[in-house]
Tab-separated table of C-alpha atoms in Angstrom:
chain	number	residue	atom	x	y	z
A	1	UNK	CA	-14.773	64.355	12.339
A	2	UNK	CA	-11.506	63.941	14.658
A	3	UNK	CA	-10.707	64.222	18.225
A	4	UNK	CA	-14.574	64.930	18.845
A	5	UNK	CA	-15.826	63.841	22.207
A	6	UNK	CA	-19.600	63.041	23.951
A	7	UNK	CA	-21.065	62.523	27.273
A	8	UNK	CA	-24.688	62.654	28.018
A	9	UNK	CA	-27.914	61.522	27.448
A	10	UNK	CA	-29.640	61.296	24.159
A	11	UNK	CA	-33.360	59.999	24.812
A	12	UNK	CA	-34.954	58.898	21.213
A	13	UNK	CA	-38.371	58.786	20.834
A	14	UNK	CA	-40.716	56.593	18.431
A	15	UNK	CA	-43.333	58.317	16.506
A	16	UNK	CA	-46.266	55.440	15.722
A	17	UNK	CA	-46.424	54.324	12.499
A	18	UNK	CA	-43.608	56.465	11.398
A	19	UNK	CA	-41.603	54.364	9.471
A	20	UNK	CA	-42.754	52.465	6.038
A	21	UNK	CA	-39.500	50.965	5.298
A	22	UNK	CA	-36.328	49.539	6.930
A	23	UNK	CA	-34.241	52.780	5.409
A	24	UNK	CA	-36.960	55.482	7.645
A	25	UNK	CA	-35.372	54.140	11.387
A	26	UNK	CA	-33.422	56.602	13.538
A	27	UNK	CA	-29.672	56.366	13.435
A	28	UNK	CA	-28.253	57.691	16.169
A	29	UNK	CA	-24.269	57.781	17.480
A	30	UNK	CA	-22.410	59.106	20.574
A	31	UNK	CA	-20.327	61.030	17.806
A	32	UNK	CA	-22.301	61.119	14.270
A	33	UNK	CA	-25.662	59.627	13.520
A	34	UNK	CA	-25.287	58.404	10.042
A	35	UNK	CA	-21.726	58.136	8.176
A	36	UNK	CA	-22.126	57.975	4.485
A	37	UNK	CA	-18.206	59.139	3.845
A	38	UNK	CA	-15.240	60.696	5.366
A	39	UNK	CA	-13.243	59.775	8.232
A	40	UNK	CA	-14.336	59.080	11.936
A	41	UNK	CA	-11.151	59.026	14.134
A	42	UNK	CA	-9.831	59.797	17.779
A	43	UNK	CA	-13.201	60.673	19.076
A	44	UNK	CA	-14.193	59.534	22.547
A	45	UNK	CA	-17.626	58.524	24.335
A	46	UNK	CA	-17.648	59.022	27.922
A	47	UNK	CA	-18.836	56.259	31.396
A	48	UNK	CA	-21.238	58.936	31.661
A	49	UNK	CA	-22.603	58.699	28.344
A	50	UNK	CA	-26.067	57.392	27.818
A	51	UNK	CA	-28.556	56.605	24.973
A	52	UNK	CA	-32.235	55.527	25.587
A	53	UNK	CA	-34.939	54.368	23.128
A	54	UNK	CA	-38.058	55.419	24.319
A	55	UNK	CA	-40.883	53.029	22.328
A	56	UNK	CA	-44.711	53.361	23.183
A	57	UNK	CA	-46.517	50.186	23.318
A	58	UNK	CA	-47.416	51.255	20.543
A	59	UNK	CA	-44.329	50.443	18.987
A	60	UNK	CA	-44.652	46.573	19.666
A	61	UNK	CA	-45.311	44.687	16.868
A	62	UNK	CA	-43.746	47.364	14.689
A	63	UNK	CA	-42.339	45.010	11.399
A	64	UNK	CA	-40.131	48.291	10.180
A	65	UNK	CA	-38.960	49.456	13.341
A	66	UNK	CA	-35.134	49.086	13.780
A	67	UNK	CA	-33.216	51.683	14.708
A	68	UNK	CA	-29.217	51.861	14.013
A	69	UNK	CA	-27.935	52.667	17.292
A	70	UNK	CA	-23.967	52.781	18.410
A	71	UNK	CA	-21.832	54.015	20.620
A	72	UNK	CA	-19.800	56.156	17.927
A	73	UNK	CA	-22.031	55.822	14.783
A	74	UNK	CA	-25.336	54.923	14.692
A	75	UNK	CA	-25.658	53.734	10.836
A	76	UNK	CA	-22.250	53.681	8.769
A	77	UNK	CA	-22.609	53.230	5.122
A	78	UNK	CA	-19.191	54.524	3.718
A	79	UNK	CA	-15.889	56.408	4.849
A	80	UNK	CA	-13.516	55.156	7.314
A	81	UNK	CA	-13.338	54.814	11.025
A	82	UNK	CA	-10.002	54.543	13.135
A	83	UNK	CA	-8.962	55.067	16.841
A	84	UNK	CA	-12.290	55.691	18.629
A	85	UNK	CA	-13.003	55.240	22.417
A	86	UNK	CA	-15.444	53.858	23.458
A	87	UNK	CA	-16.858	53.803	27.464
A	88	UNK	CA	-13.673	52.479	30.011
A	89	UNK	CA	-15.527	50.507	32.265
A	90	UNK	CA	-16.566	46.756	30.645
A	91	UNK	CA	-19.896	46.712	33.250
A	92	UNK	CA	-21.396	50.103	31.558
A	93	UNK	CA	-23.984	49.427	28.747
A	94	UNK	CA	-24.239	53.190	27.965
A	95	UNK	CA	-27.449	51.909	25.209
A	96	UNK	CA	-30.580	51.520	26.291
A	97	UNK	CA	-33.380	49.302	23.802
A	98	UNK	CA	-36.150	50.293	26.267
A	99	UNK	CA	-39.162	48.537	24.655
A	100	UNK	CA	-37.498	47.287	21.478
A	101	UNK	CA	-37.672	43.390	20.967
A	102	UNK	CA	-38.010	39.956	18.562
A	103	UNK	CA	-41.093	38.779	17.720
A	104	UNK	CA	-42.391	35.975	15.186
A	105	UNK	CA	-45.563	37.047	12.682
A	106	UNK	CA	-47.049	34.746	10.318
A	107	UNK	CA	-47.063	30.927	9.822
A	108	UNK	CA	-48.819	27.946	11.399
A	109	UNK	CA	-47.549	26.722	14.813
A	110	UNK	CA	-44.273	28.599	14.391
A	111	UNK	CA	-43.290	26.757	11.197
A	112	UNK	CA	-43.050	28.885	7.959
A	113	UNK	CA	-43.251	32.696	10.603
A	114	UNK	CA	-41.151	35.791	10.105
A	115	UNK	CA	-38.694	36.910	12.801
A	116	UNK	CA	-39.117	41.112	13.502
A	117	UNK	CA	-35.650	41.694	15.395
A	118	UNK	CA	-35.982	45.014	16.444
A	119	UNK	CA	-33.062	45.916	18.103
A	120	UNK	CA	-30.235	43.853	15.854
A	121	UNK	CA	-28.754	47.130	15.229
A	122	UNK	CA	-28.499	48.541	18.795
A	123	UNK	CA	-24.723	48.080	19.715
A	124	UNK	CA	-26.293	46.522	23.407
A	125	UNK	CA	-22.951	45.053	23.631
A	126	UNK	CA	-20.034	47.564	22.935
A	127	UNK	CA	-20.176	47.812	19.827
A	128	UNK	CA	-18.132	50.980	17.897
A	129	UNK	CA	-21.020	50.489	15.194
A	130	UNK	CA	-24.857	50.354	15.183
A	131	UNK	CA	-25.531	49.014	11.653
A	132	UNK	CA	-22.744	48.578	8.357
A	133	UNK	CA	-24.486	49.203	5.331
């Protein structure tokens, strides 16, 4: 993909109980959504660009919920990237995690729990890349 360009709004939206393991999430770019190979390079995301995870309450205490979500590519897992814009203005955070958050499950008074970080792969900071590997 080369010299591609996006501005928009992509809106994403959870299905309960969807996903059974980490691999089932969304993956979703500005440019491509999942890169297993070939070569990402002088492709531009607009200001105007937006990306919004829509999550039901539903979705809360969802263990296996964690989307890859980035400003280029949501999920990257081979190939090369090189030269890519990304949004000019520093104060724009084009990504949206809506409803996605951390939460603890398990243990006794917080010693021995699991943390659930739902949105550690949505680039909320600009961030070329949702999730490597």
């Amino acid at each position: 993909m080369t010299s591609s360009s996006y501005s928009g709004v992509i809106n994403v939206y959870y299905i309960p109980k969807s996903n059974t393991t980490i691999n089932q999430n969304s993956t979703i770019g500005g440019i491509v959504g999942w890169q297993a190979s070939g070569t990402v390079s002088n492709c531009t995301v607009y200001d105007n660009m937006r990306i919004k995870y829509s999550a039901s309450l539903e979705a809360t205490n969802d263990k296996y919920l964690k989307p890859a979500i980035g400003y280029i590519i949501g999920r990257k897992t081979g190939g090369t990237t090189s030269n890519n814009t990304m949004p000019a203005s520093s104060s724009v955070n084009c990504i949206d995690k809506g409803k996605l958050y951390s939460f603890k499950e398990g243990g006794f008074l917080g010693i021995g729990s699991t943390t659930y970080n739902q949105y550690e792969y949505v680039a909320t900071t600009k961030r070329e890349i949702g999730r490597e590997g």
